[in-house]
PDB file of C-alpha atoms in Angstrom:
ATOM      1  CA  UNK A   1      18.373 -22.413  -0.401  1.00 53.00           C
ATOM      2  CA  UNK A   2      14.793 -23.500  -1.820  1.00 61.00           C
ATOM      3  CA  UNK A   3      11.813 -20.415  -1.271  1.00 72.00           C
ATOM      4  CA  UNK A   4       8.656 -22.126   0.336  1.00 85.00           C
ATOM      5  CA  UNK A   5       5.982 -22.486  -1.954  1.00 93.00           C
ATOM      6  CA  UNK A   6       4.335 -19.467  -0.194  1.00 93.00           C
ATOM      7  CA  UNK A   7       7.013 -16.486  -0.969  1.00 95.00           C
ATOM      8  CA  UNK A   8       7.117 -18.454  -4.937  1.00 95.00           C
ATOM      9  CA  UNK A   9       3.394 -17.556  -5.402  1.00 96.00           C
ATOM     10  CA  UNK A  10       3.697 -14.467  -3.512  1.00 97.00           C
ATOM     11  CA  UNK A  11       6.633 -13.612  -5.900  1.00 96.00           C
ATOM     12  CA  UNK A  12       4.935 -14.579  -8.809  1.00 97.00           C
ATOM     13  CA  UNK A  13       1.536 -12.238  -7.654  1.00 97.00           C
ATOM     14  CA  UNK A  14       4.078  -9.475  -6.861  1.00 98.00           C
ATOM     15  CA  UNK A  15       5.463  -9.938 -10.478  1.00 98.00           C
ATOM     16  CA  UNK A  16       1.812  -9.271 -12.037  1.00 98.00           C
ATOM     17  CA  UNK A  17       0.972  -6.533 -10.026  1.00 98.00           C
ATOM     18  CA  UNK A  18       3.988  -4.714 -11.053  1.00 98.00           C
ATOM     19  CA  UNK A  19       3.626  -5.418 -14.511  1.00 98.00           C
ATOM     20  CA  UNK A  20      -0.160  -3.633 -13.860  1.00 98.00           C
ATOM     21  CA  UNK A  21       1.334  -0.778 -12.272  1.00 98.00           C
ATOM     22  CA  UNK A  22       3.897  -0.599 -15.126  1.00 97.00           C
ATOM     23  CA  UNK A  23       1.449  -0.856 -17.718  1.00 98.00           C
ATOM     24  CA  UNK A  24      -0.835   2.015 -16.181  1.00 97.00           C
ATOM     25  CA  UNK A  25       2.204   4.518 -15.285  1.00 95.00           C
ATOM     26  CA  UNK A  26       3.105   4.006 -19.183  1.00 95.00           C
ATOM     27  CA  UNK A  27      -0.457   4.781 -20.028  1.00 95.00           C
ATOM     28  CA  UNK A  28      -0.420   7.705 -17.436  1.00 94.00           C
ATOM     29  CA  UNK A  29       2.782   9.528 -19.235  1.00 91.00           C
ATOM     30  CA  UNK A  30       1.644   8.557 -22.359  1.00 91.00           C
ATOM     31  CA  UNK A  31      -1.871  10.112 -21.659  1.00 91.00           C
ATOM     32  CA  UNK A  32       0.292  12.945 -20.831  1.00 88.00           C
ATOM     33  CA  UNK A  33       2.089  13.549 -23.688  1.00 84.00           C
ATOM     34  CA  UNK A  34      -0.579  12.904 -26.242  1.00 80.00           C
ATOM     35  CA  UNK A  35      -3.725  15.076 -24.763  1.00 72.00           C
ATOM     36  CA  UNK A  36      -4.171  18.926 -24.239  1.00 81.00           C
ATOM     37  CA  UNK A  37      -6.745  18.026 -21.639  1.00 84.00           C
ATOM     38  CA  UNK A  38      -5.012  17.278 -18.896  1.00 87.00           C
ATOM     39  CA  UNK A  39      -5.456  19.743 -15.935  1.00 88.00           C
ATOM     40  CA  UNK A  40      -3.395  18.575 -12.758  1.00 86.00           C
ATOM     41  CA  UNK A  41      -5.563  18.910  -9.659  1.00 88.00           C
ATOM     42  CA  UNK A  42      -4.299  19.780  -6.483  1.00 89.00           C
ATOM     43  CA  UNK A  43      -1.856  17.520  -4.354  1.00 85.00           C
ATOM     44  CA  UNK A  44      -3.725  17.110  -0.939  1.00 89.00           C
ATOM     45  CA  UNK A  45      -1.559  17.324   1.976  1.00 93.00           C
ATOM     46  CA  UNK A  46      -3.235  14.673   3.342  1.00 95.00           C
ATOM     47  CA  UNK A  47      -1.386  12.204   0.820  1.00 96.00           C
ATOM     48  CA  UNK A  48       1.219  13.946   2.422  1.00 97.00           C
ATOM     49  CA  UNK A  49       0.371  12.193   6.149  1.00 97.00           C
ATOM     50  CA  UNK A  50      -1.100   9.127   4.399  1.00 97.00           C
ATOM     51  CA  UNK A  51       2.247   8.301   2.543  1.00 98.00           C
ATOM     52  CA  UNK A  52       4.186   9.291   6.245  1.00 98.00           C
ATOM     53  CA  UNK A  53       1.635   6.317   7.351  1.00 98.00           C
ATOM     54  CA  UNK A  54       1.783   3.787   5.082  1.00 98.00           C
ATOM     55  CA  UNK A  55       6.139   4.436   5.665  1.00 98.00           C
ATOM     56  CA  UNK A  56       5.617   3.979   9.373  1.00 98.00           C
ATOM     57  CA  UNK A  57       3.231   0.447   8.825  1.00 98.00           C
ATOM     58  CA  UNK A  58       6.240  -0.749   6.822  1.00 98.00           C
ATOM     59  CA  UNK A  59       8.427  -0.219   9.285  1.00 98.00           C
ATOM     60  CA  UNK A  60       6.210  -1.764  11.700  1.00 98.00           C
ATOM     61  CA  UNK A  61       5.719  -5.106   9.557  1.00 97.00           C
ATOM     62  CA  UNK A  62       9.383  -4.696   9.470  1.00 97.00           C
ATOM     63  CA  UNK A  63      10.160  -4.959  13.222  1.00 98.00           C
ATOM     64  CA  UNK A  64       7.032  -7.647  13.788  1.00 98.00           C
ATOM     65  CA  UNK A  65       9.136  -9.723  11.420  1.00 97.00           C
ATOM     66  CA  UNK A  66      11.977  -9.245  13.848  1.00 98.00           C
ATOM     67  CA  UNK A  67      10.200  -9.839  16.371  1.00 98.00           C
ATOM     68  CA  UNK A  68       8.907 -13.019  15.103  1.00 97.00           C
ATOM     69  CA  UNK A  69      11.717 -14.591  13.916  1.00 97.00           C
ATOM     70  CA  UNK A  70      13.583 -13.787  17.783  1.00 97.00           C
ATOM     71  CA  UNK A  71      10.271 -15.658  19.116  1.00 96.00           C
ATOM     72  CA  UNK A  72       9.173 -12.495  20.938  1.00 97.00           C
ATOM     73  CA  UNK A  73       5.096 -13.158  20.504  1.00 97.00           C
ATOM     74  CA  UNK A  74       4.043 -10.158  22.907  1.00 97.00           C
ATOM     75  CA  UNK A  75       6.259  -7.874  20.219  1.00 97.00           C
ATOM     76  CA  UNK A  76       4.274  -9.416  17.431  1.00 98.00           C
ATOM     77  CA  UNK A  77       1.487  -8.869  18.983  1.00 97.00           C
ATOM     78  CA  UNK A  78       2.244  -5.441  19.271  1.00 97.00           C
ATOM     79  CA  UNK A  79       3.762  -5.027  16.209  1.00 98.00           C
ATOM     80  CA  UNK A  80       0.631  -6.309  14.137  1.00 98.00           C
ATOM     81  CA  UNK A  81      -1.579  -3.856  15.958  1.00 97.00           C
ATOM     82  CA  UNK A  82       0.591  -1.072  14.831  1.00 97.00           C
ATOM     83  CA  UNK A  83       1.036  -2.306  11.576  1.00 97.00           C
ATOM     84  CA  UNK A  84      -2.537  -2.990  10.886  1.00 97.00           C
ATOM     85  CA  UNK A  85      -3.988   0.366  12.486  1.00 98.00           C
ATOM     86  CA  UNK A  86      -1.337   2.569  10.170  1.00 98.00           C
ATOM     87  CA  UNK A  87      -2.543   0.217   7.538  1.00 97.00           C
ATOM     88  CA  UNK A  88      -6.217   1.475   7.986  1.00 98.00           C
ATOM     89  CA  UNK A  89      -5.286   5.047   8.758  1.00 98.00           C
ATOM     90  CA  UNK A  90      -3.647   5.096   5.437  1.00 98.00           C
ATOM     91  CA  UNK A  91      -7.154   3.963   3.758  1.00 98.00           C
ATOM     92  CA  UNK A  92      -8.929   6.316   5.633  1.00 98.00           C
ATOM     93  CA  UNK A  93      -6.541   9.045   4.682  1.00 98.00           C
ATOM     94  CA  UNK A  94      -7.263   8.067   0.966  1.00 97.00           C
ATOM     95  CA  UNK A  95     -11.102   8.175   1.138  1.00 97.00           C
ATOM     96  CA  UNK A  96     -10.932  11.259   2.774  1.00 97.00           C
ATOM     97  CA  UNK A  97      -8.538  12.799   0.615  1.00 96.00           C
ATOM     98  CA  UNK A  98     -10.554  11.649  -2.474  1.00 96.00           C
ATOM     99  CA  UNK A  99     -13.762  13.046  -0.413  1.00 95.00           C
ATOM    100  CA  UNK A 100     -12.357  16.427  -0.760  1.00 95.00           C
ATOM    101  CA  UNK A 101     -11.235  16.386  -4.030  1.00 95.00           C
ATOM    102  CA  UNK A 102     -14.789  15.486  -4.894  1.00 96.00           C
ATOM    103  CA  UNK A 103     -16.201  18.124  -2.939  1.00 95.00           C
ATOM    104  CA  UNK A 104     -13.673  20.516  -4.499  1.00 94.00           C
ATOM    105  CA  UNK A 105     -15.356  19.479  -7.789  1.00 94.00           C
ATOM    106  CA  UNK A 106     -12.469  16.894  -9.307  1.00 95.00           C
ATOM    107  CA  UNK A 107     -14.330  14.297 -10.733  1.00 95.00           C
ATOM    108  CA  UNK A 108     -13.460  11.667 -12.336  1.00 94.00           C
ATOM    109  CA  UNK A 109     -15.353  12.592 -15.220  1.00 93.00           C
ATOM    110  CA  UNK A 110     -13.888  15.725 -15.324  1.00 91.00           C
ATOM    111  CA  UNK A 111     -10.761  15.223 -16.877  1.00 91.00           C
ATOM    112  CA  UNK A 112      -7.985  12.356 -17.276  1.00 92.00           C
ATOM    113  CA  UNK A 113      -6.020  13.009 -14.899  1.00 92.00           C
ATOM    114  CA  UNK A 114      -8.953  13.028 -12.267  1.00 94.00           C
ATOM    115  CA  UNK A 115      -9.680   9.573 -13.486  1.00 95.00           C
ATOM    116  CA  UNK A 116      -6.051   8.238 -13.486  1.00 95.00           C
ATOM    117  CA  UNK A 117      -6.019   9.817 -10.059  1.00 95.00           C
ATOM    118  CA  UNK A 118      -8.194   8.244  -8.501  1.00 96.00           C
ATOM    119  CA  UNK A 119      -8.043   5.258 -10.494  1.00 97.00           C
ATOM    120  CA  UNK A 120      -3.900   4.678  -9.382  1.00 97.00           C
ATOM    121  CA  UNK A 121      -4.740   5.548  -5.669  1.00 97.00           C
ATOM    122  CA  UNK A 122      -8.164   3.138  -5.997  1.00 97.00           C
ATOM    123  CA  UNK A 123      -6.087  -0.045  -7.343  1.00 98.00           C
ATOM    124  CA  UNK A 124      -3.364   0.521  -4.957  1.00 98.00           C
ATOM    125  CA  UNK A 125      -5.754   0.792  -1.599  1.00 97.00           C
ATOM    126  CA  UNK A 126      -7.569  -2.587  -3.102  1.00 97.00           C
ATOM    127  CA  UNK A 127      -4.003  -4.395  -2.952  1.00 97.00           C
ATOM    128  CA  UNK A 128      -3.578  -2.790   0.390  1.00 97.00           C
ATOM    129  CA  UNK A 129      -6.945  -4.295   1.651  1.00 97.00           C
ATOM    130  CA  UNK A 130      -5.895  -7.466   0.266  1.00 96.00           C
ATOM    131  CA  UNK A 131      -2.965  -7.209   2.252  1.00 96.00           C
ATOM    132  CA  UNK A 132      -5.065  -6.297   5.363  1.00 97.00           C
ATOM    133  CA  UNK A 133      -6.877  -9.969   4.976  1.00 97.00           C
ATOM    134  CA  UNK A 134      -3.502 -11.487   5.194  1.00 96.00           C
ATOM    135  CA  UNK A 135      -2.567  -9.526   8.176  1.00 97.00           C
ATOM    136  CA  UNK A 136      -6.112 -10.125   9.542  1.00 97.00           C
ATOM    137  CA  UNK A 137      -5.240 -14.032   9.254  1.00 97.00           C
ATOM    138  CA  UNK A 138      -2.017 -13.538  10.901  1.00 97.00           C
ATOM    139  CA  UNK A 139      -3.386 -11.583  13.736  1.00 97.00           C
ATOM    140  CA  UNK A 140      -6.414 -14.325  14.307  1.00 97.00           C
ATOM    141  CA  UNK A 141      -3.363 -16.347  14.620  1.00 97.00           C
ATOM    142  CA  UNK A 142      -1.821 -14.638  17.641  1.00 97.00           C
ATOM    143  CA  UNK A 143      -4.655 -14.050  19.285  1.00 96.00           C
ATOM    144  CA  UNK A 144      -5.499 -17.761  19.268  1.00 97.00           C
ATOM    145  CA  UNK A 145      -2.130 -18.381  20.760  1.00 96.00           C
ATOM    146  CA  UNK A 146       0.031 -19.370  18.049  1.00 97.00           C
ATOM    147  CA  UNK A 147       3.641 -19.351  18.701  1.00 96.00           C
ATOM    148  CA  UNK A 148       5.845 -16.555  16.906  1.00 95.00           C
ATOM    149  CA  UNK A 149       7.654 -19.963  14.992  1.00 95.00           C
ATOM    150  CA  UNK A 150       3.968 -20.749  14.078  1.00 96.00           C
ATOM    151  CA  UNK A 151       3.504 -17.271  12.367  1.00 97.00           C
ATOM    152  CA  UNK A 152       7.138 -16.209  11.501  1.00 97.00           C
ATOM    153  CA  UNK A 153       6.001 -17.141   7.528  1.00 96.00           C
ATOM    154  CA  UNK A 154       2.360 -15.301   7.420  1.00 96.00           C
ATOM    155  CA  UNK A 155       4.417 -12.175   9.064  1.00 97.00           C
ATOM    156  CA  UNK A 156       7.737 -12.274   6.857  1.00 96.00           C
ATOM    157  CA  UNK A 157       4.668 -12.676   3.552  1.00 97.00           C
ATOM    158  CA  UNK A 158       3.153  -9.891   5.259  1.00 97.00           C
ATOM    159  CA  UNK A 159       5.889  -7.247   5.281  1.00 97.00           C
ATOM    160  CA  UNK A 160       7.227  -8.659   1.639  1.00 97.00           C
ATOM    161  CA  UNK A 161       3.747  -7.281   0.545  1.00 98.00           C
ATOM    162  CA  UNK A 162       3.975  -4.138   2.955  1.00 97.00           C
ATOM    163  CA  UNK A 163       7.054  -2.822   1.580  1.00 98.00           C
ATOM    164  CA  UNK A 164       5.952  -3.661  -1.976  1.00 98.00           C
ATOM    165  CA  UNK A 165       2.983  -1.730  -1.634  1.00 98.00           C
ATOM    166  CA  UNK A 166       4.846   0.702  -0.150  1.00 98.00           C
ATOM    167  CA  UNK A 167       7.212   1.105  -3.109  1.00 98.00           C
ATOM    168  CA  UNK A 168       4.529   1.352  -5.453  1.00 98.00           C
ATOM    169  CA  UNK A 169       3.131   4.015  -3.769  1.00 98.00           C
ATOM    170  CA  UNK A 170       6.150   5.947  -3.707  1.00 98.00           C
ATOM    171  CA  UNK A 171       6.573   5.368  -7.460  1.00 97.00           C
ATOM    172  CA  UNK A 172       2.706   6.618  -7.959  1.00 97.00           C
ATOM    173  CA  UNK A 173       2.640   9.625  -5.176  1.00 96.00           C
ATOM    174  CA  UNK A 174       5.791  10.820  -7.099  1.00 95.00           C
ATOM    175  CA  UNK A 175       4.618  10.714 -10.192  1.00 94.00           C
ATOM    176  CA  UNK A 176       1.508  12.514  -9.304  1.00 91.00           C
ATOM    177  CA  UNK A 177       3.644  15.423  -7.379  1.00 90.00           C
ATOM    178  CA  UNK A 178       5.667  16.031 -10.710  1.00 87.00           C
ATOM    179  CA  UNK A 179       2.805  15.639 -12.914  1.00 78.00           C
TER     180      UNK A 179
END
């Protein structure tokens, strides 16, 4: 079975994001272990709903796929308008989390793990808009009246990168909690 040429350079991005991720969770523990600076700050419970968000857009991306690939375009349809709008309620449950932290007085300045904070949760929502221009591309798609055949690859790319991000985000919301 030959990959189209699509999922290969989507594979091959995937690989060097997770080798940035890697690299800055070494750096985080390491930071860790090496500095009697570091103060924790407070886990929002807002990360709490946000991670409960970006789970349910997964699964959404998940079920579009099915949808797709059964040729079901109003379900895709659907799908992509649940998917996208957790999507963006997950970055707006970021900013607003980092909002408060802020007006709590955790700056980034303030201590390292303020900055790797808000430096892990930055980098992941910029992948996650990234991914929100694909899906925005797939959705113009639909709209225009594309078949579910026509879009089946943008929406199987799309929920490859969904539950990616996803998975890095558990890794990095974990981390945080027992850090």
């Amino acid at each position: 079975m030959s990959l189209a040429t699509e999922k290969v350079g989507l594979l091959v991005f995937l690989s060097a994001i997770t080798v940035l991720f890697t690299l800055l969770i070494i750096s985080y523990n390491g930071r860790i272990l090496l500095a009697n600076d570091w103060r924790p700050m407070p886990d929002p419970w807002l990360l709490w709903v946000n991670t409960f968000a970006l789970i349910m857009s997964s699964v959404a991306f998940q079920r579009t796929r099915q949808f797709a690939r059964r040729g079901q375009i109003d379900g895709v349809r659907t799908g992509l308008l649940f998917s996208g709008g957790l999507a963006f309620a997950f970055l707006a449950g970021q900013l607003l989390a980092s909002y408060q932290l802020v007006g709590l007085g955790y700056y980034a300045s303030s201590n390292p793990a303020n900055a790797f904070f808000y430096l892990l949760t930055g980098l992941h929502g910029v992948h996650l808009i990234g991914g929100l221009v694909a899906w925005g591309r797939a959705n113009a798609r639909v709209r225009r009246g594309y078949s579910a055949a026509q879009v089946f690859l943008s929406i199987e790319l799309c929920a490859m990168y969904w539950h990616f991000l996803l998975f890095i985000w558990l890794i990095l919301f974990t981390m945080m909690l027992v850090t």
